[in-house]
């Protein structure tokens, strides 16, 4: 073991001898105890050196070790140790009763007792070899006499060996990994970062401030560049009290970091760590890391880099194996009596034009149940009202006039700049038919504007409503109040900046979520607030209505996403699992799944039916700020602060594309109505258009890739980029394709 | 950035901290705000620590006091979200119940009225009616229930022995399904002379959202000078003067 070799080279032969019997002990007990015991060769070997200054503490710890060995009937090792330490038999017996009393029976305590002794010996070694550690030495020294108390102190160390030796362990591992074959080195280098962070946090947690600082200074520079933000946060964290308020780091400490390593590399690592008694690192690895082994070729550095970056490592293979129904729900038949023109439109629903309404879509898949689509009644959805059906008819009419976009036919972009927002514009949304824009501001207001010349009208007051003629044909017009009609309406109610806005599909409601922890439902008929949904007690960063209305999702600082229904004052589902704030929440087009992007750099896909997490996508190197599902439901695009847009295949759970080009956070992503073009808007004041058809065509999802998760991303960002459009000085925070495929963009002018 | 000789030392330290934390672009006012926050936080902690030290009868403030002060403030102002295992457990329980079926459309789908913000949060003052004045007239003030404080119409709740107010006025008590009796001791006639001759019914604002079911009985025990204790029960909704047993 590297640590031992640094420390004491002379008694190596002694150490070898003691190794076997003590390792037999390891075989008898749990791995944890065994791990500690295996460190006792260090202790035992050092017994030779401080023999000169054997105080009573020394004696007692040695005797404790002897007692432990005796209790476990390791006679040979007892003899060897006794011979080496020169302890007489009488002393053993007298101490034996004491020790037994103190030990208070039970194998566990015996193990602890042994551990106390050995750990105190380890500390003595550390004093001899490395920088003196003031805090751990006195406590275990005292513990020689007063063994139960030491349990408490040393339980902090658990079974991970002496924290003061951490730099030594880390260095040893580093040297080993640098010496392996190239093909394995990339994979094994994945171990560095989680190991570094866990060791550092362990040092901080045990109040070893100076050691932690020196450990950090020595090794933080070696880590990958995309972890620099995390490391900066860590550098400010030097005391245990600092950790208390930081839930993310506490979660990181208690959860397992997932690594995917090929079997060959794993065997190599395991063999090295176990054969040379590097059990400290082995124990740390076992405790904090989850190594997902796959059979096959080791991955290259670029493959690993593309998938790593998240706070929890990569995704386990089982995490992405659940079946996801990513197909779309069938559009219902519309039976409203139509005139000729509308009949034609109705047929568009199934397939290309046919005159007879009855013959609907025989040839296309929509007649048969798409195996990848969920059942219609998998989750309860609201039935269509008449107004919804009229909306759908309008939608279909517009769809006929839709422009087919493609690399040769790019959409025109209409940009809505919010002037005089003084950097207070925090959220924007358009209605589906692009008739209204809503903006959420940092001054806690929500403003709604009408995009069309038609002005915004509220419903009349109750007194006026009683005066109108209810039987007239245009009663729906008469209930509207023309006197207070205006271009824009301001909605007051929140007590903090409004971070998320969403219109309902039927344009009756508007949702807004804010830093005050509430999600408010506003009526667009009366322009007043209807409900405040309280559940998050911390800022809510994003909210969205379901494509069918009725349900909505919200995600915030408390790392939970909640699914609500407008008529329940408490959430229906809670999606817990992220390690850091949820920054973006989106519904799947079939409303059965919800995607959440988080500050822990992962995207999770949740099933609404039972709240399970069905997919975990890692690969971003910064918090995710935008998500977009493709209209056919199969793919997901995500944008983060690292400026990259990643494309994911939901069915297989793999990354299938990477779009590089933006230089700053991507805050807006939208697919065109038929999914041919992906538009992305970013803080670097540009809107970029990407060829998504081509990006999705290129994937070869054969069984091999699905099994191992190896992805080979083509470096074709340049080919996929169809256009870059720069604004004067306006970051783009929202994008929207109208029903005819005109691209609308919104942002606040920021000179 | 101002030249170093004009920037005070605190601000220089703050600039360095921001740089160490990787923040490179910020408005100049950020330094001021950060310094203000730091000053406010530190003085709060030190003041709290002083209080703890004097409580423990120590002459000087030491590190333990500071530590305690920081911890108490953390739990109060800078709370953090619950830990992950707790959240997972709560979520597991919540996700076990199946999604509720959706009732067919019967109007906007909103939660029950008490959870909505659709109720009026005001009530109009009723018109004051003329009542014949008499010497023994006693105006009955109403006690308000809820966050709206009552008008000080009884200057003398001054007979402490009689005073039995069952609930603390002013606390937002949820009065769902409770019978609620408030006894108001009599007011002296001498005081009444100061009040206008016509008894004014002082309507007080009662926040309707606090009052779930309408079981509130406000009983006023009026002991006038020339009559025995006389109680008239008033239902909250009916507030006409006729309900008063005027003597």
Short mmCIF file of C-alpha atoms in Angstrom, two decimals, chain B residues 32-203:
data_model
loop_
_atom_site.label_atom_id
_atom_site.label_comp_id
_atom_site.label_asym_id
_atom_site.label_seq_id
_atom_site.Cartn_x
_atom_site.Cartn_y
_atom_site.Cartn_z
CA UNK B 32 -22.76 48.27 -1.54
CA UNK B 33 -25.59 45.83 -1.16
CA UNK B 34 -23.28 43.02 -0.16
CA UNK B 35 -21.56 45.23 2.41
CA UNK B 36 -24.89 46.31 3.81
CA UNK B 37 -26.04 42.75 4.11
CA UNK B 38 -22.82 41.72 5.78
CA UNK B 39 -23.01 44.57 8.26
CA UNK B 40 -26.60 43.82 9.11
CA UNK B 41 -26.00 40.12 9.48
CA UNK B 42 -22.91 40.46 11.62
CA UNK B 43 -24.46 43.01 13.95
CA UNK B 44 -27.55 40.87 14.35
CA UNK B 45 -25.45 37.88 15.26
CA UNK B 46 -23.31 39.82 17.69
CA UNK B 47 -26.28 41.37 19.37
CA UNK B 48 -27.91 37.98 19.74
CA UNK B 49 -24.66 36.61 21.11
CA UNK B 50 -24.51 39.42 23.66
CA UNK B 51 -27.96 38.51 24.85
CA UNK B 52 -27.01 34.87 25.18
CA UNK B 53 -23.86 35.79 27.06
CA UNK B 54 -25.71 37.91 29.56
CA UNK B 55 -28.27 35.15 29.93
CA UNK B 56 -25.50 32.77 30.82
CA UNK B 57 -24.14 35.40 33.22
CA UNK B 58 -20.86 35.69 31.41
CA UNK B 59 -19.01 38.95 31.38
CA UNK B 60 -17.72 38.67 27.83
CA UNK B 61 -19.07 37.25 24.66
CA UNK B 62 -17.20 34.17 23.58
CA UNK B 63 -17.19 31.83 20.63
CA UNK B 64 -19.89 29.58 21.98
CA UNK B 65 -22.32 32.45 22.18
CA UNK B 66 -21.57 33.41 18.63
CA UNK B 67 -22.00 29.85 17.50
CA UNK B 68 -25.35 29.62 19.22
CA UNK B 69 -26.43 32.92 17.75
CA UNK B 70 -25.52 31.81 14.25
CA UNK B 71 -27.35 28.56 14.65
CA UNK B 72 -30.50 30.19 15.89
CA UNK B 73 -30.49 32.69 13.07
CA UNK B 74 -29.93 29.95 10.54
CA UNK B 75 -33.00 28.12 11.69
CA UNK B 76 -34.98 31.31 11.59
CA UNK B 77 -34.02 33.31 8.56
CA UNK B 78 -31.97 31.07 6.36
CA UNK B 79 -33.93 27.88 6.37
CA UNK B 80 -33.08 25.22 3.89
CA UNK B 81 -35.33 22.71 2.20
CA UNK B 82 -35.92 19.35 3.86
CA UNK B 83 -33.35 16.59 3.38
CA UNK B 84 -33.59 14.24 0.48
CA UNK B 85 -34.55 11.07 2.26
CA UNK B 86 -37.46 12.82 3.94
CA UNK B 87 -38.60 14.18 0.60
CA UNK B 88 -38.35 10.77 -1.01
CA UNK B 89 -40.46 9.25 1.72
CA UNK B 90 -43.11 11.94 1.53
CA UNK B 91 -43.18 11.72 -2.24
CA UNK B 92 -43.53 7.96 -2.12
CA UNK B 93 -46.57 8.28 0.07
CA UNK B 94 -48.11 10.97 -2.01
CA UNK B 95 -47.56 9.11 -5.25
CA UNK B 96 -49.27 5.99 -4.05
CA UNK B 97 -52.75 7.41 -4.29
CA UNK B 98 -54.15 7.08 -7.80
CA UNK B 99 -54.91 10.17 -9.80
CA UNK B 100 -58.44 11.35 -9.05
CA UNK B 101 -61.00 11.02 -11.80
CA UNK B 102 -62.16 14.20 -13.38
CA UNK B 103 -65.77 15.12 -12.94
CA UNK B 104 -67.58 16.25 -16.05
CA UNK B 105 -67.57 19.93 -16.67
CA UNK B 106 -69.63 21.90 -14.20
CA UNK B 107 -68.05 25.26 -14.45
CA UNK B 108 -64.49 26.33 -13.93
CA UNK B 109 -62.49 23.64 -12.23
CA UNK B 110 -61.30 25.35 -9.09
CA UNK B 111 -60.66 24.18 -5.55
CA UNK B 112 -63.35 24.68 -2.89
CA UNK B 113 -64.10 28.31 -2.24
CA UNK B 114 -62.20 28.53 0.98
CA UNK B 115 -58.99 27.78 -0.87
CA UNK B 116 -59.63 30.28 -3.60
CA UNK B 117 -59.08 33.97 -3.58
CA UNK B 118 -62.43 34.64 -5.14
CA UNK B 119 -64.34 35.69 -2.03
CA UNK B 120 -64.70 39.38 -1.37
CA UNK B 121 -62.29 40.63 1.20
CA UNK B 122 -64.35 43.57 2.24
CA UNK B 123 -67.79 44.22 3.50
CA UNK B 124 -69.67 47.40 3.10
CA UNK B 125 -70.55 49.54 6.02
CA UNK B 126 -74.28 49.51 6.61
CA UNK B 127 -76.19 52.76 6.77
CA UNK B 128 -76.65 54.19 10.25
CA UNK B 129 -80.29 54.19 11.27
CA UNK B 130 -81.80 56.66 13.68
CA UNK B 131 -82.93 55.30 17.00
CA UNK B 132 -84.58 57.32 19.75
CA UNK B 133 -82.08 58.37 22.27
CA UNK B 134 -82.44 57.78 25.94
CA UNK B 135 -80.19 58.23 28.85
CA UNK B 136 -79.75 54.63 29.45
CA UNK B 137 -78.86 53.94 25.94
CA UNK B 138 -75.98 51.72 25.65
CA UNK B 139 -74.28 51.23 22.44
CA UNK B 140 -73.07 47.83 21.78
CA UNK B 141 -69.80 47.64 20.13
CA UNK B 142 -68.91 44.62 18.22
CA UNK B 143 -65.71 42.88 18.68
CA UNK B 144 -63.91 42.08 15.56
CA UNK B 145 -62.60 38.70 14.92
CA UNK B 146 -59.58 38.24 12.81
CA UNK B 147 -56.66 40.27 11.65
CA UNK B 148 -58.61 43.45 11.37
CA UNK B 149 -58.39 45.25 14.63
CA UNK B 150 -61.52 46.50 16.23
CA UNK B 151 -62.39 50.09 16.60
CA UNK B 152 -61.88 51.24 20.10
CA UNK B 153 -65.51 51.68 20.84
CA UNK B 154 -65.41 50.49 24.41
CA UNK B 155 -63.07 52.82 26.09
CA UNK B 156 -63.75 51.13 29.33
CA UNK B 157 -63.20 47.51 29.37
CA UNK B 158 -62.16 48.67 32.69
CA UNK B 159 -63.84 46.28 35.04
CA UNK B 160 -61.35 43.52 34.90
CA UNK B 161 -63.33 41.17 37.01
CA UNK B 162 -66.15 41.05 34.58
CA UNK B 163 -64.04 40.77 31.57
CA UNK B 164 -64.10 37.40 30.02
CA UNK B 165 -62.95 37.37 26.55
CA UNK B 166 -62.65 33.83 25.52
CA UNK B 167 -60.37 34.28 22.64
CA UNK B 168 -57.62 36.73 22.06
CA UNK B 169 -58.84 39.37 19.74
CA UNK B 170 -56.61 40.00 16.86
CA UNK B 171 -55.32 36.55 16.24
CA UNK B 172 -56.41 35.00 13.03
CA UNK B 173 -58.46 32.30 14.60
CA UNK B 174 -60.11 29.84 12.38
CA UNK B 175 -63.66 29.75 13.49
CA UNK B 176 -64.90 26.85 11.59
CA UNK B 177 -67.58 25.05 13.41
CA UNK B 178 -66.98 26.69 16.72
CA UNK B 179 -69.44 28.48 18.80
CA UNK B 180 -67.78 31.57 19.84
CA UNK B 181 -68.94 33.60 22.73
CA UNK B 182 -67.55 36.95 23.60
CA UNK B 183 -68.73 38.76 26.57
CA UNK B 184 -68.36 42.45 26.63
CA UNK B 185 -68.73 44.08 29.97
CA UNK B 186 -70.98 46.99 30.30
CA UNK B 187 -69.84 50.43 29.60
CA UNK B 188 -70.57 53.21 31.94
CA UNK B 189 -73.15 55.72 31.07
CA UNK B 190 -70.75 58.47 31.77
CA UNK B 191 -68.74 57.38 28.89
CA UNK B 192 -71.71 57.03 26.80
CA UNK B 193 -72.46 60.64 27.08
CA UNK B 194 -69.44 61.23 25.00
CA UNK B 195 -70.76 59.08 22.28
CA UNK B 196 -73.39 60.31 19.93
CA UNK B 197 -76.92 60.03 21.03
CA UNK B 198 -77.92 57.67 18.32
CA UNK B 199 -76.31 54.39 18.91
CA UNK B 200 -74.07 53.75 16.06
CA UNK B 201 -73.66 50.29 14.98
CA UNK B 202 -70.06 50.13 14.34
CA UNK B 203 -69.59 47.61 11.75
#
